[in-house]
Coordinates of C-alpha atoms in Angstrom, one line a residue:
X1 CA -28.2 264.7 228.8
X2 CA -27.5 268.0 227.0
X3 CA -24.5 268.2 224.9
X4 CA -22.6 271.5 224.9
X5 CA -19.4 270.7 222.9
X6 CA -17.5 268.2 220.9
X7 CA -13.9 267.2 221.3
X8 CA -11.4 267.4 218.3
X9 CA -12.4 263.9 217.2
X10 CA -16.1 265.0 217.0
X11 CA -17.2 263.0 220.1
X12 CA -19.8 264.6 222.3
X13 CA -18.7 266.1 225.7
X14 CA -21.2 266.0 228.5
X15 CA -22.0 269.4 230.1
X16 CA -20.9 268.1 233.5
X17 CA -17.4 267.5 232.1
X18 CA -17.4 270.8 230.4
X19 CA -18.3 272.7 233.6
X20 CA -15.6 270.8 235.6
X21 CA -13.0 271.6 232.9
X22 CA -14.0 275.3 232.9
X23 CA -13.8 275.5 236.7
X24 CA -10.4 274.0 236.6
X25 CA -9.2 276.3 233.9
X26 CA -10.6 279.3 235.7
X27 CA -8.7 278.3 238.9
X28 CA -5.5 277.9 236.9
X29 CA -5.9 281.3 235.3
X30 CA -6.3 283.0 238.6
X31 CA -3.4 281.0 240.0
X32 CA -1.1 282.2 237.2
X33 CA -2.3 285.8 237.6
X34 CA -1.7 285.6 241.3
X35 CA 1.8 284.2 240.8
X36 CA 2.7 286.9 238.3
X37 CA 1.4 289.6 240.7
X38 CA 3.4 288.1 243.6
X39 CA 6.5 288.1 241.4
X40 CA 6.1 291.8 240.6
X41 CA 5.4 292.6 244.2
X42 CA 8.4 290.8 245.7
X43 CA 10.9 292.0 243.1
X44 CA 9.6 295.4 242.0
X45 CA 7.1 297.0 244.4
X46 CA 8.4 295.8 247.8
X47 CA 12.1 296.6 247.2
X48 CA 11.2 300.1 246.0
X49 CA 9.1 300.6 249.2
X50 CA 12.1 299.5 251.2
X51 CA 14.3 302.1 249.6
X52 CA 11.8 304.8 250.3
X53 CA 11.3 303.8 253.9
X54 CA 15.1 303.5 254.5
X55 CA 15.5 307.1 253.3
X56 CA 13.3 308.2 256.2
X57 CA 15.4 306.5 258.8
X58 CA 18.8 307.3 260.3
X59 CA 21.7 304.8 260.4
X60 CA 20.5 303.4 263.7
X61 CA 17.1 302.6 262.2
X62 CA 15.1 305.4 263.9
X63 CA 12.5 307.3 262.0
X64 CA 13.6 310.9 261.2
X65 CA 11.3 311.8 258.4
X66 CA 12.7 314.2 255.7
X67 CA 15.9 315.0 257.7
X68 CA 18.0 313.0 255.2
X69 CA 16.6 315.0 252.3
X70 CA 17.3 318.3 254.1
X71 CA 20.9 317.2 254.8
X72 CA 21.3 316.1 251.2
X73 CA 20.1 319.3 249.6
X74 CA 22.0 321.4 252.2
X75 CA 25.4 319.7 251.6
X76 CA 26.9 321.5 248.6
X77 CA 29.3 318.7 247.7
X78 CA 26.5 316.1 247.7
X79 CA 23.7 318.3 246.2
X80 CA 26.0 319.2 243.3
X81 CA 25.5 315.7 242.0
X82 CA 22.0 316.7 241.0
X83 CA 22.9 319.6 238.8
X84 CA 25.9 317.7 237.5
X85 CA 23.7 314.8 236.5
X86 CA 21.2 317.0 234.8
X87 CA 23.9 318.9 232.9
X88 CA 25.7 315.9 231.5
X89 CA 22.4 314.1 230.7
X90 CA 21.0 317.1 228.8
X91 CA 24.2 317.8 226.9
X92 CA 24.7 314.2 226.0
X93 CA 21.1 313.9 224.9
X94 CA 21.3 316.9 222.5
X95 CA 24.6 315.8 221.0
X96 CA 23.6 312.1 220.7
X97 CA 20.2 312.7 219.1
X98 CA 21.5 315.3 216.6
X99 CA 24.4 313.0 215.5
X100 CA 22.1 309.9 215.4
X101 CA 19.4 311.7 213.4
X102 CA 21.7 312.6 210.5
X103 CA 23.2 309.1 210.6
X104 CA 19.8 307.4 210.6
X105 CA 18.6 309.8 207.8
X106 CA 21.6 308.7 205.7
X107 CA 20.8 305.0 206.2
X108 CA 17.1 305.3 205.4
X109 CA 16.7 308.2 203.0
X110 CA 19.7 307.8 200.6
X111 CA 21.2 305.3 198.3
X112 CA 24.8 305.8 199.6
X113 CA 27.1 302.8 199.5
X114 CA 28.0 300.9 202.6
X115 CA 24.8 301.4 204.5
X116 CA 24.8 297.8 205.9
X117 CA 28.4 298.2 207.1
X118 CA 27.7 301.5 208.7
X119 CA 24.7 300.1 210.6
X120 CA 26.6 297.2 211.9
X121 CA 29.5 299.3 213.1
X122 CA 27.2 301.8 214.8
X123 CA 25.7 298.9 216.9
X124 CA 29.1 298.0 218.5
X125 CA 28.5 300.0 221.7
X126 CA 25.5 297.8 222.6
X127 CA 27.9 294.9 223.1
X128 CA 30.1 296.6 225.7
X129 CA 29.5 297.9 229.2
X130 CA 29.3 301.7 229.4
X131 CA 32.6 302.0 231.3
X132 CA 34.5 300.6 228.2
X133 CA 34.0 303.8 226.4
X134 CA 35.4 305.6 229.4
X135 CA 38.5 303.4 229.5
X136 CA 39.0 304.0 225.7
X137 CA 38.8 307.7 226.1
X138 CA 41.4 307.7 228.9
X139 CA 43.8 305.8 226.5
X140 CA 43.1 308.3 223.7
X141 CA 42.7 311.6 225.5
X142 CA 44.2 311.0 228.9
X143 CA 47.4 312.4 230.2
X144 CA 49.3 309.6 228.4
X145 CA 46.8 309.1 225.7
X146 CA 47.4 308.7 222.0
X147 CA 46.0 312.1 221.1
X148 CA 47.9 313.8 223.9
X149 CA 51.2 312.3 223.0
X150 CA 50.9 312.9 219.3
X151 CA 49.7 316.5 219.5
X152 CA 50.9 317.6 222.9
X153 CA 47.3 318.9 223.5
X154 CA 45.6 317.8 226.7
X155 CA 41.9 318.3 226.3
X156 CA 41.2 317.6 230.0
X157 CA 39.1 314.5 229.5
X158 CA 38.4 313.8 233.1
X159 CA 35.2 315.3 234.4
X160 CA 32.0 316.5 232.6
X161 CA 33.7 316.6 229.2
X162 CA 34.8 313.0 229.3
X163 CA 31.5 311.8 230.7
X164 CA 29.5 313.5 227.9
X165 CA 31.9 312.1 225.2
X166 CA 31.7 308.5 226.6
X167 CA 27.9 308.7 227.0
X168 CA 27.4 309.9 223.4
X169 CA 29.2 306.9 222.1
X170 CA 27.4 304.6 224.5
X171 CA 23.9 305.9 223.7
X172 CA 24.4 306.4 220.0
X173 CA 23.0 303.1 218.8
X174 CA 19.9 303.3 221.0
X175 CA 19.0 306.7 219.5
X176 CA 19.9 305.5 216.0
X177 CA 17.5 302.5 216.2
X178 CA 14.6 304.6 217.3
X179 CA 15.2 307.2 214.6
X180 CA 15.6 304.6 211.9
X181 CA 12.2 303.1 212.8
X182 CA 10.7 306.6 212.8
X183 CA 12.2 307.6 209.4
X184 CA 11.2 304.2 207.9
X185 CA 7.5 304.7 208.7
X186 CA 6.8 307.3 206.1
X187 CA 4.2 307.7 203.4
X188 CA 5.7 308.7 200.0
X189 CA 2.5 310.4 199.0
X190 CA 3.3 313.3 201.4
X191 CA 6.6 313.9 199.5
X192 CA 4.9 313.6 196.1
X193 CA 2.4 316.2 197.2
X194 CA 5.2 318.5 198.4
X195 CA 7.0 318.1 195.1
X196 CA 3.8 318.8 193.2
X197 CA 3.4 322.0 195.1
X198 CA 6.9 323.1 194.2
X199 CA 8.3 322.9 197.7
X200 CA 12.1 323.0 198.0
X201 CA 14.1 320.2 199.6
X202 CA 14.7 322.4 202.7
X203 CA 11.0 323.3 203.0
X204 CA 10.0 319.6 202.5
X205 CA 12.4 318.6 205.2
X206 CA 11.0 321.2 207.6
X207 CA 7.3 320.7 206.8
X208 CA 7.1 316.9 206.1
X209 CA 10.2 315.1 207.4
X210 CA 10.6 316.7 210.8
X211 CA 6.8 316.6 211.7
X212 CA 6.7 313.0 210.7
X213 CA 9.5 311.9 213.0
X214 CA 8.8 314.2 215.9
X215 CA 7.6 311.4 218.2
X216 CA 10.6 309.4 217.3
X217 CA 12.8 312.3 218.1
X218 CA 11.1 312.8 221.5
X219 CA 11.4 309.1 222.3
X220 CA 15.1 309.1 221.4
X221 CA 15.6 312.2 223.6
X222 CA 13.9 310.5 226.6
X223 CA 15.7 307.2 226.1
X224 CA 19.1 308.9 225.9
X225 CA 18.4 311.2 228.9
X226 CA 17.3 308.2 231.0
X227 CA 20.3 306.1 230.0
X228 CA 22.8 308.9 230.8
X229 CA 21.3 310.1 234.1
X230 CA 21.1 306.5 235.5
X231 CA 24.5 305.3 234.1
X232 CA 27.3 304.5 236.6
X233 CA 30.1 303.0 234.5
X234 CA 31.3 305.9 232.4
X235 CA 31.2 308.5 235.2
X236 CA 33.0 306.1 237.5
X237 CA 35.9 305.6 235.1
X238 CA 36.3 309.0 233.6
X239 CA 34.4 311.4 235.8
X240 CA 37.3 312.1 238.2
X241 CA 36.0 314.5 240.9
X242 CA 32.9 315.4 238.9
X243 CA 30.2 313.6 240.9
X244 CA 26.9 312.5 239.5
X245 CA 24.0 310.9 241.4
X246 CA 24.8 307.4 240.3
X247 CA 28.4 307.6 241.5
X248 CA 27.2 309.4 244.7
X249 CA 25.1 306.4 245.6
X250 CA 28.1 304.2 245.1
X251 CA 30.4 306.4 247.1
X252 CA 27.8 306.6 250.0
X253 CA 27.2 302.9 250.1
X254 CA 30.6 301.4 249.2
X255 CA 33.0 304.2 250.2
X256 CA 31.3 305.4 253.4
X257 CA 28.9 302.5 254.3
X258 CA 26.2 305.2 254.6
X259 CA 23.2 303.2 253.4
X260 CA 20.7 305.7 254.6
X261 CA 22.1 308.5 252.5
X262 CA 22.5 306.1 249.6
X263 CA 18.8 305.4 249.9
X264 CA 18.1 309.1 249.9
X265 CA 20.1 309.8 246.8
X266 CA 18.4 306.8 245.2
X267 CA 15.0 308.3 245.8
X268 CA 16.1 311.6 244.3
X269 CA 17.5 309.8 241.3
X270 CA 14.2 308.0 240.8
X271 CA 12.4 311.3 240.2
X272 CA 14.0 312.5 236.9
X273 CA 14.0 309.0 235.5
X274 CA 10.3 308.5 236.4
X275 CA 9.3 311.9 235.0
X276 CA 11.1 311.2 231.7
X277 CA 9.3 307.8 231.4
X278 CA 5.9 309.3 232.2
X279 CA 6.3 312.2 229.8
X280 CA 7.5 309.7 227.1
X281 CA 4.4 307.5 227.6
X282 CA 2.0 310.5 227.5
X283 CA 3.6 311.6 224.2
X284 CA 3.4 308.1 222.7
X285 CA -0.3 308.0 223.5
X286 CA -0.8 311.1 221.3
X287 CA 1.1 309.6 218.4
X288 CA -1.1 308.8 215.5
X289 CA -0.6 306.3 212.6
X290 CA 1.5 307.8 209.8
X291 CA 1.3 304.8 207.5
X292 CA -2.1 303.6 206.5
X293 CA -3.0 300.5 204.5
X294 CA -3.0 302.6 201.3
X295 CA 0.3 304.2 202.0
X296 CA 3.0 304.2 199.4
X297 CA 6.5 303.2 200.7
X298 CA 9.1 305.9 200.3
X299 CA 11.9 304.9 197.9
X300 CA 15.1 306.9 198.2
X301 CA 16.0 308.8 195.1
X302 CA 19.4 309.1 193.5
X303 CA 21.2 312.3 194.7
X304 CA 25.0 312.0 194.3
X305 CA 25.9 315.2 196.2
X306 CA 23.8 314.3 199.2
X307 CA 24.9 310.6 199.1
X308 CA 28.6 311.3 199.1
X309 CA 28.3 314.1 201.7
X310 CA 26.4 311.8 204.0
X311 CA 28.8 308.9 203.2
X312 CA 31.7 311.1 204.5
X313 CA 29.7 311.9 207.6
X314 CA 28.8 308.3 208.3
X315 CA 32.3 307.2 207.6
X316 CA 33.6 309.6 210.2
X317 CA 31.1 308.5 212.8
X318 CA 31.7 304.8 212.1
X319 CA 35.4 305.2 212.0
X320 CA 35.3 306.9 215.4
X321 CA 33.2 304.1 216.9
X322 CA 35.5 301.5 215.4
X323 CA 38.6 303.3 216.7
X324 CA 37.3 303.2 220.2
X325 CA 37.2 299.4 220.2
X326 CA 40.3 299.1 218.2
X327 CA 42.1 301.0 220.9
X328 CA 40.7 298.6 223.6
X329 CA 41.9 295.6 221.5
X330 CA 45.4 297.0 221.0
X331 CA 45.8 297.9 224.6
X332 CA 44.9 294.4 225.6
X333 CA 47.5 292.9 223.3
X334 CA 50.6 295.1 224.0
X335 CA 53.1 294.7 226.8
X336 CA 52.6 298.1 228.5
X337 CA 51.0 301.1 226.8
X338 CA 52.5 303.4 225.7
X339 CA 56.0 302.4 226.7
X340 CA 56.5 298.7 225.6
X341 CA 54.4 297.9 222.5
X342 CA 55.5 294.3 221.9
X343 CA 52.6 291.9 221.5
X344 CA 51.6 289.7 224.4
X345 CA 48.6 287.7 225.7
X346 CA 49.6 288.1 229.4
X347 CA 46.7 290.5 230.1
X348 CA 44.2 287.8 229.4
X349 CA 45.4 285.8 232.4
X350 CA 43.2 287.9 234.7
X351 CA 45.2 287.2 237.8
X352 CA 43.5 290.2 239.6
X353 CA 40.0 288.8 239.6
X354 CA 40.6 285.0 239.6
X355 CA 40.9 284.0 236.0
X356 CA 37.9 283.5 233.7
X357 CA 35.3 282.9 236.4
X358 CA 33.7 286.3 236.0
X359 CA 33.3 285.8 232.3
X360 CA 31.8 282.3 232.8
X361 CA 29.5 283.7 235.5
X362 CA 28.3 286.4 233.1
X363 CA 27.6 283.9 230.4
X364 CA 25.8 281.6 232.8
X365 CA 23.8 284.4 234.4
X366 CA 22.9 285.9 231.0
X367 CA 21.7 282.6 229.7
X368 CA 19.6 282.0 232.8
X369 CA 18.2 285.5 232.5
X370 CA 17.4 284.9 228.8
X371 CA 15.5 281.7 229.5
X372 CA 13.7 282.6 232.8
X373 CA 13.2 286.2 231.8
X374 CA 11.7 285.4 228.4
X375 CA 9.3 282.9 230.0
X376 CA 8.1 285.3 232.7
X377 CA 7.8 288.3 230.3
X378 CA 5.9 286.4 227.6
X379 CA 3.6 284.5 230.0
X380 CA 3.0 287.7 232.0
X381 CA 2.1 289.6 228.8
X382 CA -0.2 286.8 227.8
X383 CA -2.0 286.9 231.2
X384 CA -2.5 290.7 230.9
X385 CA -3.3 290.9 227.2
X386 CA -5.4 287.7 226.6
X387 CA -7.2 287.4 230.0
X388 CA -9.2 290.6 230.6
X389 CA -9.4 290.7 234.4
X390 CA -9.5 293.5 237.0
X391 CA -5.9 292.7 237.8
X392 CA -4.8 293.4 234.3
X393 CA -4.3 297.2 234.6
X394 CA -2.3 297.1 237.9
X395 CA -0.2 294.3 236.6
X396 CA 0.5 296.2 233.3
X397 CA 1.5 299.3 235.3
X398 CA 3.8 297.3 237.5
X399 CA 5.4 295.7 234.5
X400 CA 6.2 299.2 233.1
X401 CA 7.7 300.4 236.3
X402 CA 11.2 298.7 236.1
X403 CA 12.2 300.8 233.0
X404 CA 12.2 303.9 235.2
X405 CA 14.2 302.4 238.0
X406 CA 17.9 303.1 237.7
X407 CA 20.2 300.1 238.1
X408 CA 22.0 301.5 241.1
X409 CA 18.7 302.1 242.9
X410 CA 17.5 298.5 242.1
X411 CA 20.8 297.0 243.4
X412 CA 20.6 299.0 246.6
X413 CA 16.9 298.1 247.0
X414 CA 17.8 294.4 246.7
X415 CA 20.4 294.9 249.5
X416 CA 17.6 296.2 251.8
X417 CA 15.2 293.5 250.7
X418 CA 17.4 290.3 250.6
X419 CA 20.2 291.1 253.0
X420 CA 18.0 290.7 256.1
X421 CA 18.9 287.9 258.5
X422 CA 16.0 285.6 259.3
X423 CA 14.1 286.4 256.1
X424 CA 13.3 283.6 253.7
X425 CA 14.4 286.0 250.9
X426 CA 17.9 286.1 252.5
X427 CA 18.7 282.7 251.0
X428 CA 19.0 284.4 247.6
X429 CA 21.5 287.0 248.8
X430 CA 25.1 286.4 247.6
X431 CA 24.1 283.8 245.0
X432 CA 23.9 283.9 241.2
X433 CA 20.1 283.7 241.5
X434 CA 19.8 287.2 242.9
X435 CA 21.9 288.4 239.9
X436 CA 19.6 286.7 237.5
X437 CA 16.6 288.3 239.2
X438 CA 18.1 291.8 239.2
X439 CA 18.9 291.5 235.5
X440 CA 15.5 290.2 234.7
X441 CA 13.8 293.0 236.6
X442 CA 16.1 295.7 235.3
X443 CA 15.4 294.9 231.7
X444 CA 11.9 293.5 232.1
X445 CA 9.8 296.3 230.6
X446 CA 11.0 296.3 227.0
X447 CA 10.5 292.5 226.6
X448 CA 7.1 292.7 228.3
X449 CA 6.0 295.4 225.8
X450 CA 7.5 293.5 222.9
X451 CA 5.5 290.4 223.9
X452 CA 2.4 292.5 224.4
X453 CA 2.7 294.0 220.9
X454 CA 3.2 290.5 219.4
X455 CA 0.1 289.2 221.2
X456 CA -2.0 292.1 220.1
X457 CA -1.3 291.2 216.5
X458 CA -2.7 287.7 216.9
X459 CA -6.2 286.9 215.9
X460 CA -8.4 286.1 218.9
X461 CA -10.1 283.4 216.8
X462 CA -7.3 281.0 217.7
X463 CA -8.3 281.0 221.4
X464 CA -12.0 281.1 220.5
X465 CA -11.7 278.0 218.3
X466 CA -9.7 276.1 220.8
X467 CA -12.2 277.0 223.6
X468 CA -15.2 275.9 221.4
X469 CA -13.5 272.6 220.8
X470 CA -12.9 272.0 224.5
X471 CA -9.1 272.4 224.2
X472 CA -7.5 273.6 227.4
X473 CA -6.1 277.1 227.2
X474 CA -2.6 276.0 228.1
X475 CA -2.6 273.6 225.1
X476 CA -3.7 276.4 222.8
X477 CA -1.0 278.6 224.3
X478 CA 1.7 276.0 223.7
X479 CA 0.6 274.7 220.3
X480 CA -0.6 277.9 218.7
X481 CA 0.4 281.1 220.5
X482 CA 4.0 280.2 221.1
X483 CA 4.8 279.0 217.6
X484 CA 3.2 282.2 216.1
X485 CA 5.1 284.4 218.5
X486 CA 8.4 282.6 218.2
X487 CA 10.3 285.4 216.4
X488 CA 9.3 287.8 219.1
X489 CA 10.3 285.3 221.8
X490 CA 13.7 284.8 220.3
X491 CA 14.2 288.6 220.1
X492 CA 13.2 288.9 223.8
X493 CA 15.7 286.2 224.7
X494 CA 18.5 287.9 222.8
X495 CA 17.7 291.3 224.5
X496 CA 17.9 289.7 227.9
X497 CA 21.2 287.9 227.1
X498 CA 23.0 290.8 225.6
X499 CA 22.0 293.2 228.4
X500 CA 22.9 290.6 231.0
X501 CA 26.4 290.4 229.6
X502 CA 27.1 294.2 229.8
X503 CA 25.1 295.2 232.9
X504 CA 27.0 296.9 235.7
X505 CA 24.9 299.3 237.8
X506 CA 22.2 296.8 238.6
X507 CA 24.6 294.2 240.0
X508 CA 27.5 296.1 241.4
X509 CA 26.1 296.0 244.9
X510 CA 25.0 292.4 244.7
X511 CA 28.1 290.4 243.6
X512 CA 29.8 288.4 246.3
X513 CA 33.1 286.4 246.3
X514 CA 32.7 283.7 243.7
X515 CA 29.8 285.4 241.9
X516 CA 31.6 288.3 240.2
X517 CA 30.5 289.2 236.7
X518 CA 32.6 290.3 233.8
X519 CA 31.5 293.9 233.8
X520 CA 32.1 294.2 237.5
X521 CA 35.5 292.6 237.0
X522 CA 36.3 295.3 234.5
X523 CA 35.4 297.9 237.1
X524 CA 37.5 296.2 239.8
X525 CA 40.5 295.9 237.5
X526 CA 40.3 299.5 236.5
X527 CA 40.0 300.6 240.1
X528 CA 43.1 298.5 240.9
X529 CA 45.1 300.1 238.1
X530 CA 45.1 297.0 235.9
X531 CA 43.6 298.8 232.9
X532 CA 45.2 296.5 230.4
X533 CA 43.4 293.5 231.9
X534 CA 40.2 295.5 232.1
X535 CA 40.6 296.2 228.4
X536 CA 41.2 292.4 227.8
X537 CA 38.1 291.5 229.7
X538 CA 36.1 294.1 227.7
X539 CA 37.3 292.5 224.5
X540 CA 36.0 289.1 225.6
X541 CA 32.6 290.6 226.6
X542 CA 32.3 292.2 223.2
X543 CA 33.4 289.0 221.5
X544 CA 30.8 286.9 223.4
X545 CA 28.1 289.4 222.6
X546 CA 28.9 289.4 218.9
X547 CA 29.0 285.6 218.7
X548 CA 25.7 285.2 220.4
X549 CA 24.2 288.0 218.3
X550 CA 25.3 286.1 215.1
X551 CA 23.8 282.8 216.5
X552 CA 20.5 284.6 217.2
X553 CA 20.5 286.2 213.8
X554 CA 20.8 282.8 212.1
X555 CA 18.2 281.3 214.4
X556 CA 15.8 284.2 213.8
X557 CA 16.0 283.9 210.0
X558 CA 15.1 280.2 210.2
X559 CA 12.3 280.6 212.7
X560 CA 10.8 283.5 210.8
X561 CA 10.5 281.5 207.6
X562 CA 9.0 278.5 209.5
X563 CA 6.6 280.7 211.4
X564 CA 5.4 282.4 208.2
X565 CA 4.8 279.0 206.6
X566 CA 3.0 277.7 209.8
X567 CA 0.8 280.8 210.0
X568 CA -0.2 280.5 206.4
X569 CA -1.1 276.8 206.8
X570 CA -3.1 277.5 210.0
X571 CA -5.0 280.3 208.4
X572 CA -5.8 278.1 205.5

């Protein structure tokens, strides 16, 4: 009998056993690929098709074609939401990217003191729902705000001005992180060459720095634009009568129970978000490597004038961000702002939304999203990246689609998909499970791409050696792939959890009595006029996020050290 392989102990494996094992593994591979494809179809493609189809029907379910779109664009009050959305998105994008670029430049290209503190403070908006910034600006610049009372100057914060201000603060850390990465990936030899040619600092900045970070600038622009045009929280709280597409969807569905027009506005909102995503991907494909293996890291040089000037700038930005959350904290702890300023904890009773249940629900849903989402995103990336099949390209494209789907659209799509009597999917509607799924899908693309990048960096020899020794692929995956990729897996888990704690637009249509989440509770309390309780709930959301972030940070440090040691041992 011919012998094809040996097991890890060196014993011969008959070819009949090898063929049986390969057939079983091939069947398992296609089963997993099929399950991943079914998951993306049920929770991404099918719901989006339902929204598109619903926009072509009237409220009685009869097909009317493009009549809803004609009505939408011919109704001035509704159609204005398009131009309003584009206006605030473009304005917030320009302001945010400009502010974040200078901030990121100061953190990466100077030796100014306090860089670590400035970076930490700038990350605070990530830990709060987008409507928190809106609430804070109402307390600062509203009719009874701190600024208004101290200066007797009312800036008129309600409307476009307030939305842009709130969105700038909300999007600032996202743009900053992208630009820090772009400014860090720099070859010092380019600057040495510019200095040798006698180029001035301004000319070096214009001819070396800006061209080197142009793709980072473009990515930051598209990310901020997409975040703003799809955001619901800040416009809802501080927008007043200034309607944008996200709030128009909410008003049509919740205020008027007009699901058909809500679907129509959703499809329209998909267009700019999808265009921004596609353009960003096309630009990223053109990006070339700026740092080669022979590159020389850029070390910031001492420049007291620039350092202290940028220190003053960063201090002003960081102080403004810290002030936003300090105001939220103070409002949650005083009797009644601004009339009775005695300290109290009564606002933390949350009698409007049923105590602490929304916060506990958020922690539970976020934890489940982190566990389930991380498993699906990483395994899905493994199926696409490591198993080269014809299904790989379609699955990859479907995995990228969620990033271009606004949360409001996803929530409405899930109403059309899961709130159908007689459907097996209806069992999920009104449960915490549907909230976990919506969070998972809403934030799926970034973890999927993170996992794909991590898997691309792994040597294929690990799988080849395991296969040659007759080790099943799932054992190689569990014993080799997962340990090497553990830092990325932890980062993915943290991303899911933190976003699950602050999400609003993706779940605002899906919560039911008993399944309210903390961010939705903030919205409900603000709508009811209990802004102090809304501020108190916001404080707890931020506190939970910071604590979890600290735990992940400690876990990441330990795992990174162990993974590096394990990889070195395995390579040896």
